[in-house]
C-alpha positions as a Python dict, from the first residue, in 0.01 Angstrom:
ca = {
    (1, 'X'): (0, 0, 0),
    (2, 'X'): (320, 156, -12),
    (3, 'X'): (486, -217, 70),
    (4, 'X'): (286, -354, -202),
    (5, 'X'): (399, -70, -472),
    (6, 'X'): (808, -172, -335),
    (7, 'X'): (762, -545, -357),
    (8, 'X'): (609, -465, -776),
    (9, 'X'): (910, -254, -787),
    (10, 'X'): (1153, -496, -694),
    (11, 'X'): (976, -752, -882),
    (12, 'X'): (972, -527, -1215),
    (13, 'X'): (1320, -460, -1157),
    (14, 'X'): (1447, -807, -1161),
    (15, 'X'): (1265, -902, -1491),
    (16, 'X'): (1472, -634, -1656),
    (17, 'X'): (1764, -765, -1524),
    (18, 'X'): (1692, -1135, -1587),
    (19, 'X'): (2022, -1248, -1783),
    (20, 'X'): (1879, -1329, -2138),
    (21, 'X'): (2195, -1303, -2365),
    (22, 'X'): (2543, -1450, -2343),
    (23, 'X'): (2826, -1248, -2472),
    (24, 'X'): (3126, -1420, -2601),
    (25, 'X'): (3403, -1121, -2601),
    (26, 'X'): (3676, -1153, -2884),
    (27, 'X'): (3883, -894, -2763),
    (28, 'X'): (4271, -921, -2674),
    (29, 'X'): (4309, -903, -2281),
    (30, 'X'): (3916, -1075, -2193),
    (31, 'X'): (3907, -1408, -2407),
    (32, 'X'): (4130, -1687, -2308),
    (33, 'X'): (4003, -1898, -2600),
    (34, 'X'): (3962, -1732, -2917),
    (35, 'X'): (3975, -2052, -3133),
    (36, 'X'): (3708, -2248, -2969),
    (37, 'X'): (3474, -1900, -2943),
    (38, 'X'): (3392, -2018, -3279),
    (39, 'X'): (3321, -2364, -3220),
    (40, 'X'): (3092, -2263, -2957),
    (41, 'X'): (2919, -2053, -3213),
    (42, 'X'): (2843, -2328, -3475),
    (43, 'X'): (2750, -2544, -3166),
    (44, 'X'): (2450, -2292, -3112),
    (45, 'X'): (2367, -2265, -3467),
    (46, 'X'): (2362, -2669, -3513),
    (47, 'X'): (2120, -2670, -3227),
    (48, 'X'): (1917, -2394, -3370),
    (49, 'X'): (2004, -2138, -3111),
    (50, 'X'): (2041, -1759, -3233),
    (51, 'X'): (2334, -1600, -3278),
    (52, 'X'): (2473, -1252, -3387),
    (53, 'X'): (2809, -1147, -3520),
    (54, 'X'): (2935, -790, -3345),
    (55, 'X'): (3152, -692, -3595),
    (56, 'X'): (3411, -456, -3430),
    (57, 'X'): (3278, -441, -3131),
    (58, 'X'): (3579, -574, -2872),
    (59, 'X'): (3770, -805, -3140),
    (60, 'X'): (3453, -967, -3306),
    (61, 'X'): (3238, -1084, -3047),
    (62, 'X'): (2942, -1363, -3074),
    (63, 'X'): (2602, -1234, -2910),
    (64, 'X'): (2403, -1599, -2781),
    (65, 'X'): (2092, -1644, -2582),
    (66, 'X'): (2128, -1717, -2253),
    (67, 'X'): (2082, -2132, -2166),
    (68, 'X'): (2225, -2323, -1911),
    (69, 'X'): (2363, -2567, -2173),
    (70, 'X'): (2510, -2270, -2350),
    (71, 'X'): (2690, -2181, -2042),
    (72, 'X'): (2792, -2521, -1943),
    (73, 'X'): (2969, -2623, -2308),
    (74, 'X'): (3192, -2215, -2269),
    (75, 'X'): (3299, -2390, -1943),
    (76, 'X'): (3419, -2719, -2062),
    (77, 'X'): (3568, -2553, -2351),
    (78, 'X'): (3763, -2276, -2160),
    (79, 'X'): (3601, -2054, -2320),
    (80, 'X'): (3519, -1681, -2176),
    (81, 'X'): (3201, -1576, -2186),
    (82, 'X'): (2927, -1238, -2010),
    (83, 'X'): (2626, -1246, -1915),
    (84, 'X'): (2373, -965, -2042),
    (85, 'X'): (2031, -828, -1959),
    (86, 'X'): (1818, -692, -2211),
    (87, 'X'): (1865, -385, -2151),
    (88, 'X'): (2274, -428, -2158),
    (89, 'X'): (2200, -635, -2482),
    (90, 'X'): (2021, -335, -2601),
    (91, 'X'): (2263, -80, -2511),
    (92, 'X'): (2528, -284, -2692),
    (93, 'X'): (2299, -322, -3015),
    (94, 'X'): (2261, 91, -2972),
    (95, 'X'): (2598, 158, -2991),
    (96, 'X'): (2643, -35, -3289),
    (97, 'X'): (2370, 87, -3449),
    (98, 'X'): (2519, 429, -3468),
    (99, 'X'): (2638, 604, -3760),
    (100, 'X'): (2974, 736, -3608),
    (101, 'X'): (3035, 384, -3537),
    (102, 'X'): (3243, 140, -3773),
    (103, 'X'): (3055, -124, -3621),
    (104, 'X'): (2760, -395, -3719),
    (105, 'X'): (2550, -668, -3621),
    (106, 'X'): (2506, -960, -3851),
    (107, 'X'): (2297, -1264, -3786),
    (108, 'X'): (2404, -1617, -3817),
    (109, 'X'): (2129, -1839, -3939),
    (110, 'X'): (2234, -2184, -3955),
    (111, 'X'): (2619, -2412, -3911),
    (112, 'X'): (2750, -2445, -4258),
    (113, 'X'): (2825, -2789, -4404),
    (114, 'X'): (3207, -2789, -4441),
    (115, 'X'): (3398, -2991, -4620),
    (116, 'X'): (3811, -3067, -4633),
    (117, 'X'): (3955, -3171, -4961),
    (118, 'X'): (4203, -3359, -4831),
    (119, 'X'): (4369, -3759, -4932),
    (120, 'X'): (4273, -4076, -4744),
    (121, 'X'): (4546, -4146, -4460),
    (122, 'X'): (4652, -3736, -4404),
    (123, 'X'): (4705, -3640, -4053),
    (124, 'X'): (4555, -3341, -3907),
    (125, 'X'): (4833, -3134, -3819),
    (126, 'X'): (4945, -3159, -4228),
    (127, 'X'): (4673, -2924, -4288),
    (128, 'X'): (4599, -2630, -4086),
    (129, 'X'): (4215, -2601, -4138),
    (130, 'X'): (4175, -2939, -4027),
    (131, 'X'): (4396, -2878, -3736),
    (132, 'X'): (4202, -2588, -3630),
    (133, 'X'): (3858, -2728, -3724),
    (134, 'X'): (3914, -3010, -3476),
    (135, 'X'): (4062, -2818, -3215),
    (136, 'X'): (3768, -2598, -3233),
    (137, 'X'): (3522, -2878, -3262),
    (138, 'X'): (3377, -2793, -3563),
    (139, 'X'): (3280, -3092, -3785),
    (140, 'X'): (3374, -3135, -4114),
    (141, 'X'): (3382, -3439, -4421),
    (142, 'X'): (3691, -3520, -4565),
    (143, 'X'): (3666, -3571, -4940),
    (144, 'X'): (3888, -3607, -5245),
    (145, 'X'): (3905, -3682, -5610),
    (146, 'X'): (3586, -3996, -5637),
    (147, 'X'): (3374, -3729, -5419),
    (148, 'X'): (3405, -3404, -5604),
    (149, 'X'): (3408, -3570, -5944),
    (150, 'X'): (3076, -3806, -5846),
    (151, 'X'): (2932, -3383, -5755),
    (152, 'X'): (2915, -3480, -5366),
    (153, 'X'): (3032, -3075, -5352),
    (154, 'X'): (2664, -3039, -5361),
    (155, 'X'): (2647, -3168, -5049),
    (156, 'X'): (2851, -2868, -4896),
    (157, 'X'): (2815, -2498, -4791),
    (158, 'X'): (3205, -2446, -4754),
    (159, 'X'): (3489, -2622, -4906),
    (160, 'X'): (3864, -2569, -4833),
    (161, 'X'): (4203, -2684, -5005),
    (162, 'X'): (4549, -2696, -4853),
    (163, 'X'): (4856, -2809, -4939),
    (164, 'X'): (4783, -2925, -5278),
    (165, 'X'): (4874, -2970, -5648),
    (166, 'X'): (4623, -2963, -5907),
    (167, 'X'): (4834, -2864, -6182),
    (168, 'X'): (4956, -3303, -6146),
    (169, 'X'): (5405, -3214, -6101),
    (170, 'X'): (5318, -3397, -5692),
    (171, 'X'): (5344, -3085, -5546),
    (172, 'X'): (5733, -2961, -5708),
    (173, 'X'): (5896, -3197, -5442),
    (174, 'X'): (6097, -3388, -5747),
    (175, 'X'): (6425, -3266, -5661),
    (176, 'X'): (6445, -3324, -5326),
    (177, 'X'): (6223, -3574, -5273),
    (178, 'X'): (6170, -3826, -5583),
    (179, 'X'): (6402, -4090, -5463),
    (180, 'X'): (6185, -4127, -5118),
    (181, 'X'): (5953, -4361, -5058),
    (182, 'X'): (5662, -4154, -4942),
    (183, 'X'): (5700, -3978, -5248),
    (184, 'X'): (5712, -4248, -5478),
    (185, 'X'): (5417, -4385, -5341),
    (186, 'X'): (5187, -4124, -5388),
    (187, 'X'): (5297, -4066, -5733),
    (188, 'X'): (5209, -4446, -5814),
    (189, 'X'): (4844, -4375, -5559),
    (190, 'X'): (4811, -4113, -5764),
    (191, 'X'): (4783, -4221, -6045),
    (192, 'X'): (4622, -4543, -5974),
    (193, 'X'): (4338, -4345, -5914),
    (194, 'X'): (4357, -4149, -6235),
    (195, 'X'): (4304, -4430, -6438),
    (196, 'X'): (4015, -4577, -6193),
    (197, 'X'): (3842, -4291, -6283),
    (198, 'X'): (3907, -4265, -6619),
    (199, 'X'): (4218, -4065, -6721),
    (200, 'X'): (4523, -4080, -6898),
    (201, 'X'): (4722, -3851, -6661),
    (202, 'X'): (4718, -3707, -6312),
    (203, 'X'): (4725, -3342, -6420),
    (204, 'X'): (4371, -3412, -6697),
    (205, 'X'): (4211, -3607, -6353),
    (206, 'X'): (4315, -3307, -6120),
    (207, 'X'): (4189, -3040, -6386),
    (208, 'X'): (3905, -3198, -6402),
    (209, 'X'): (3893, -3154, -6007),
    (210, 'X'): (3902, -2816, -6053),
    (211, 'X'): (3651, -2750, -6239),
    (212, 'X'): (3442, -2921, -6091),
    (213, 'X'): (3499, -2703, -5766),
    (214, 'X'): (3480, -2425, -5998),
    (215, 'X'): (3166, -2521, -6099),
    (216, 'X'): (3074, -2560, -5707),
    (217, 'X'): (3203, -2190, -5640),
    (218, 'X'): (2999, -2082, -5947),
    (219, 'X'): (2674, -2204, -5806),
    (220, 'X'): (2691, -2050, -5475),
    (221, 'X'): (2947, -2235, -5282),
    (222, 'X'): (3216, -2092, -5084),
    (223, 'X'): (3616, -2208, -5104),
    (224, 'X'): (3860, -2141, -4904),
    (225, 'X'): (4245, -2244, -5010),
    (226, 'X'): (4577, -2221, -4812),
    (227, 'X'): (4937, -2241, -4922),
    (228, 'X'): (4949, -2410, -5308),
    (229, 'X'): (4580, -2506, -5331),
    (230, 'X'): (4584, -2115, -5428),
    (231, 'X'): (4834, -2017, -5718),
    (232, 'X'): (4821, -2462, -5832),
    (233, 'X'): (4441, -2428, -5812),
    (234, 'X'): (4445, -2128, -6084),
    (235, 'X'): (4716, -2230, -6283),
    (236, 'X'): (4536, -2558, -6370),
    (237, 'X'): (4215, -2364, -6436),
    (238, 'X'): (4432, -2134, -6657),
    (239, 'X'): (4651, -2424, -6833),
    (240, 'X'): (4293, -2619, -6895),
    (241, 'X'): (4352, -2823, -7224),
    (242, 'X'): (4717, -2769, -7213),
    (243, 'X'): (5029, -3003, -7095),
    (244, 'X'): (5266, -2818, -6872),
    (245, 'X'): (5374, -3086, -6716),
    (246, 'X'): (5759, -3226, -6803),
    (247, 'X'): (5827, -3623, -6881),
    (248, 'X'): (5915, -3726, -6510),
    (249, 'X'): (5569, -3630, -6410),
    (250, 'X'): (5360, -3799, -6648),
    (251, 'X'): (5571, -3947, -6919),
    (252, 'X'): (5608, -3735, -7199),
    (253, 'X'): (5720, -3384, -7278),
    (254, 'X'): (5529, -3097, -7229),
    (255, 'X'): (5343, -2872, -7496),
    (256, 'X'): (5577, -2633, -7699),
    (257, 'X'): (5494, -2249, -7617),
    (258, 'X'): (5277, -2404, -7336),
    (259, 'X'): (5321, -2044, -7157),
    (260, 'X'): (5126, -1852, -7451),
    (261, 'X'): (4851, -2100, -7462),
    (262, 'X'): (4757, -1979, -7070),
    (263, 'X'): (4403, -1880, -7050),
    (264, 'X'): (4437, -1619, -6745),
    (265, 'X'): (4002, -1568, -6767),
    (266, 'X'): (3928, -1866, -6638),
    (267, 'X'): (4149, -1817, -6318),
    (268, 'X'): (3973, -1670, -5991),
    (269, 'X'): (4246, -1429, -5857),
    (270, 'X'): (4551, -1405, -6068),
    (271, 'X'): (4655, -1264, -6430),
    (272, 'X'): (4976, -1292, -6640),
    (273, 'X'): (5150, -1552, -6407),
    (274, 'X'): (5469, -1716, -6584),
    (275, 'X'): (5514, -2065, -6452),
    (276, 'X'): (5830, -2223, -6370),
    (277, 'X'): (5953, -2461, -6609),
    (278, 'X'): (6236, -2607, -6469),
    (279, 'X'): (6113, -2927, -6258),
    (280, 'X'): (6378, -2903, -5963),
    (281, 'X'): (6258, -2568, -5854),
    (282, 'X'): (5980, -2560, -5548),
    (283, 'X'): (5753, -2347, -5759),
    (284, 'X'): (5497, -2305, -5941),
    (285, 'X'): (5482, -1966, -6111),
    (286, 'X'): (5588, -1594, -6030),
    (287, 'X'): (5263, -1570, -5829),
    (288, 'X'): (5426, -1684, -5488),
    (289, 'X'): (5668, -1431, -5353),
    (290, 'X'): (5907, -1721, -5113),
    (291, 'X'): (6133, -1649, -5326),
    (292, 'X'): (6162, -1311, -5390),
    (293, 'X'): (6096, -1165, -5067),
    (294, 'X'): (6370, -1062, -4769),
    (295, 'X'): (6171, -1062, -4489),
    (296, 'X'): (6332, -1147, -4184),
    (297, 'X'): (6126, -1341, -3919),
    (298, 'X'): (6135, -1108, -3659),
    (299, 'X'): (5996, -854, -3893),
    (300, 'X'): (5735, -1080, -4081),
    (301, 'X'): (5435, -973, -3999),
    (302, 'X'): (5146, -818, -4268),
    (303, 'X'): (4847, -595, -4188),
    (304, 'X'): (4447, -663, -4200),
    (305, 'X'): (4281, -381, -4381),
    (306, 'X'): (3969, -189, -4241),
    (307, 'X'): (3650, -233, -4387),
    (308, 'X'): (3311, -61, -4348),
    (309, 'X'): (3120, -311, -4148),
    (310, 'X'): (2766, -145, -4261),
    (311, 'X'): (2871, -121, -4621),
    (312, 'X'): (3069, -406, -4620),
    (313, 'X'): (3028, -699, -4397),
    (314, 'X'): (3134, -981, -4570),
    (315, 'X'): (3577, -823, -4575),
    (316, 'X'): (3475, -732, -4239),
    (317, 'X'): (3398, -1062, -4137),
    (318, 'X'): (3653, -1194, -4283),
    (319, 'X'): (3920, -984, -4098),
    (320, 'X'): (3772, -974, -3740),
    (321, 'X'): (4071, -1001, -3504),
    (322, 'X'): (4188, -871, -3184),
    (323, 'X'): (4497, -723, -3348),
    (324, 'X'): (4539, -538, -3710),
    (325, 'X'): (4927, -687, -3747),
    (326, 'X'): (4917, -1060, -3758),
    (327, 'X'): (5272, -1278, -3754),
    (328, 'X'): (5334, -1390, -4106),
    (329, 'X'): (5438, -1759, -4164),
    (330, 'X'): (5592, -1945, -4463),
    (331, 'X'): (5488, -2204, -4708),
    (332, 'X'): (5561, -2359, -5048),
    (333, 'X'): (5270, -2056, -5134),
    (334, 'X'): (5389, -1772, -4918),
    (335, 'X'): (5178, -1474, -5053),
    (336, 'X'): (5126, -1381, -5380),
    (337, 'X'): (5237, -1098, -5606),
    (338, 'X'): (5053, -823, -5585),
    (339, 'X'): (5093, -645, -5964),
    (340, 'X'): (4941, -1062, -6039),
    (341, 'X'): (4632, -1035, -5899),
    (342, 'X'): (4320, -916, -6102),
    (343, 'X'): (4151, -591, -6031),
    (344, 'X'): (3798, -730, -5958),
    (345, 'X'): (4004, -955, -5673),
    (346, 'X'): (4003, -773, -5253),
    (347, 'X'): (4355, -735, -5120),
    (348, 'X'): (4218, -797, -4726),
    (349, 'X'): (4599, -868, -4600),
    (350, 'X'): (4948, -722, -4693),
    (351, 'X'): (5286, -680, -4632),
    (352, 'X'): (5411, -355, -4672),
    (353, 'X'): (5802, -417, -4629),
    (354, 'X'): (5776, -583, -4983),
    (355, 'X'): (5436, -522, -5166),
    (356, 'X'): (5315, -888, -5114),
    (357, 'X'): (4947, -978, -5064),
    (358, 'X'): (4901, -1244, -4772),
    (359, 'X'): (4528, -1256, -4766),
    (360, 'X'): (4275, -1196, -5110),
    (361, 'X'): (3930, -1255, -5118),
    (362, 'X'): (3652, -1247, -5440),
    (363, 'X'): (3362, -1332, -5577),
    (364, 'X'): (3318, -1605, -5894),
    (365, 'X'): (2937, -1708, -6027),
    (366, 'X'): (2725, -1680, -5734),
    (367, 'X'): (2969, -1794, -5497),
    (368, 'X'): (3286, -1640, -5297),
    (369, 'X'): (3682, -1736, -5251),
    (370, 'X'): (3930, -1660, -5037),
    (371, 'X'): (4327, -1745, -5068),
    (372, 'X'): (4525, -1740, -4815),
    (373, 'X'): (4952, -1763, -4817),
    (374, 'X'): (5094, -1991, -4578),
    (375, 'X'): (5127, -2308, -4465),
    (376, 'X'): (5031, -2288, -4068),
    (377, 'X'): (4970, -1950, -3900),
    (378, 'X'): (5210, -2043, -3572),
    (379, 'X'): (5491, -2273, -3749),
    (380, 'X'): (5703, -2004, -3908),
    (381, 'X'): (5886, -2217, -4186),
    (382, 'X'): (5746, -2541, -4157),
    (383, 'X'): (5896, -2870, -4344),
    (384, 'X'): (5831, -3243, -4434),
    (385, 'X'): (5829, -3424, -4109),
    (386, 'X'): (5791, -3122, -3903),
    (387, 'X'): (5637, -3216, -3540),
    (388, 'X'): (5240, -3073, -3544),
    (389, 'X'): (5145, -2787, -3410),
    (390, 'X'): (4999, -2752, -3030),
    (391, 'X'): (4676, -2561, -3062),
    (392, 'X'): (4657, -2553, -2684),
    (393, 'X'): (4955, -2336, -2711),
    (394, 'X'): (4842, -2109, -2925),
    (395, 'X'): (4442, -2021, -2835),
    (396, 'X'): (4470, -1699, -2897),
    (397, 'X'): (4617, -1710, -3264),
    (398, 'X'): (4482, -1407, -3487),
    (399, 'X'): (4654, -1629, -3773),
    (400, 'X'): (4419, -1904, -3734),
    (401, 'X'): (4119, -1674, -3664),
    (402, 'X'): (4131, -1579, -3996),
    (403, 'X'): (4084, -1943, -4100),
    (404, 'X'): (3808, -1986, -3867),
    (405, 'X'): (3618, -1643, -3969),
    (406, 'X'): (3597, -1805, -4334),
    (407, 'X'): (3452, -2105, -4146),
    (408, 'X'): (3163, -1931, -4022),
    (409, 'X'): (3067, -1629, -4228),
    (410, 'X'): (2876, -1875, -4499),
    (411, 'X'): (2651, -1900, -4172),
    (412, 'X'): (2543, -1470, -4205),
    (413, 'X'): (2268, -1341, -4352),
    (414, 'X'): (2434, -1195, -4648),
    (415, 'X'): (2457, -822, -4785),
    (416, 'X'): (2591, -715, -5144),
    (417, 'X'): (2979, -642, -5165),
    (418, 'X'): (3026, -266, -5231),
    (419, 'X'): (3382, -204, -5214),
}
């Protein structure tokens, strides 16, 4: 009897330690792979596999259930990965349950579509989303103009925007770059396909392009822009109607007083910009702070703000690293002036040595935004004809997480913003 009550025991005790949950830790010293965590992630959810989101628990980690073919893919991916028992898994959920605890879990319930505005021909590495989305082996659709104006957006959970001018000046690169041959070919692509769809001018097609995404954020959609897709993006919602474009962009002179005709409510993020007239200068507006900040590399670095992650999940998503202080980086956007941003707007990242705002995150319609300064989180000053950036070299990045945390948190089960 007594044998039959140990062998029940033994029995009992290793279905409550049966491994049922895989833990994919985001902390600083376990994971050797923070970038393709999250492709791992939306690799479960595309195969209809549960998955939670621990905010602040050790960096931001990914709760899976256990499967062999979950464990096999973490290995060919390099990336780290624990095994849990229930009762582990339910410790874990117990501690961030608690009150005292700055802590949440949020479920994922299904891989976002994602798509990358982006021209025909562009390499990877010219775009940092698209760099990371491929190293992490997320899938995405590239699109431009004919899609978003024909309303394939609708098509899409998540859309981002790089390196891009939709105010139609190609992107300020006149003065040092009109004479080139790369330039002058996309200036005569351009607009070639301008008037195959059906207008006059570059800038009218591109504003057009933004509203339409606009209209795509409105509805529910989520954007995410890097570098000049941010302050260009606004500045052509804002200049809707108006020419602020000068004769060597699209042939004739812009609009007198063009700066008081600005509408600054239909912009997402930013107020009372002045834009720069003068064609020769790489700029846009006062928005972008590349040229008025003195930062020195070696002290560039700006600072993720803490969120509650039970009152707020969706900021808290958005800034889940393994580090607070992430390396800063440069781009024809840097970051963006702080007194230009509207009130209703989140400041998520900033630099404190000169008041910028790196990272800024709101809500338009039904749908969400989030800007981000910078060209490529690990290629400090990057220029035309730069070599790409080596992803294996940089796994780790907390610059790039924050790219890939906008990725997936259109996947959570959403809560209302209270900050």
């Amino acid at each position: 009897m007594k044998k039959s009550l140990v062998y029940i025991f033994i029995l009992l005790l290793s279905f409550s330690a049966k491994a049922s949950f895989i833990l994919l830790p985001m902390d600083e010293t376990t994971q050797q792979n923070h970038l393709k965590a999250y492709g791992i992630t939306y690799w479960c959810l595309s195969r209809d596999y549960k998955a939670s989101w621990l905010l602040n628990y050790r960096g931001g980690s990914f709760l899976l259930p256990d499967a062999e073919e979950i464990r096999k893919e973490c290995k060919i991916r390099g990336v780290s990965f624990e095994i849990l028992s229930d009762s582990e898994e339910a410790s874990i959920l117990n501690e961030i349950s608690s009150p005292s605890q700055n802590m949440e879990s949020v479920v994922l319930e299904k891989a976002p579509k994602i798509a990358v505005y982006t021209p025909k021909g562009k390499q990877p590495w010219d775009d940092a989303v698209t760099l990371v989305l491929t190293y992490a082996e997320i899938p995405f659709t590239p699109i431009y103009d004919e899609e978003v104006l024909s309303d394939q957006l609708l098509l899409y959970d998540w859309l981002h925007l790089h390196h891009e001018d939709f105010t139609g000046q190609y992107g300020k690169f006149y003065a040092a770059y009109k004479n080139t041959p790369w330039y002058i070919d996309q200036k005569k692509d351009a607009e070639a396909l301008a008037a195959k769809l059906g207008y006059a001018k570059v800038s009218q097609e591109k504003g057009a392009v933004a509203k339409k995404i606009r209209d795509f954020v409105i509805g529910g959609g989520f954007m995410f822009a890097m570098c000049s897709a941010t302050d260009s993006f606004d500045i052509a919602l804002a200049a809707d109607g108006v020419d602020i474009c000068e004769a060597m962009f699209d042939g004739d002179a812009s609009d007198s007083n063009y700066q008081s005709k600005l509408d600054y409510t239909n912009s997402f993020a930013f107020k009372n910009f002045t834009l720069e007239r003068r064609p020769e200068v790489y700029e846009f507006s006062d928005i972008d702070m590349t040229l008025k900040r003195k930062v020195p590399m070696e002290k560039d670095y700006f600072t993720l703000m803490e969120f509650s992650a039970k009152w707020d999940p969706i900021p808290s998503m958005l800034c889940q690293n393994h580090t607070q202080l992430v390396k800063g980086f440069m781009g024809q956007t840097t970051s963006f002036d702080t007194a230009l941003i509207k009130s209703n707007v989140l400041i998520m990242g900033t630099c404190e040595l000169n008041g910028e705002s790196r990272y800024i995150h709101g809500e338009k319609g039904k749908g969400m935004f989030t800007f981000f300064g910078g060209h490529d989180p690990e290629d400090f000053q990057h220029q035309v004809g730069d070599p790409p950036t080596v992803l294996d070299l940089h796994p780790n990045s907390p610059g790039y997480r924050l790219i890939l945390n906008n990725v997936l948190f259109p996947a959570a089960k959403k809560k209302k913003l209270k900050t």
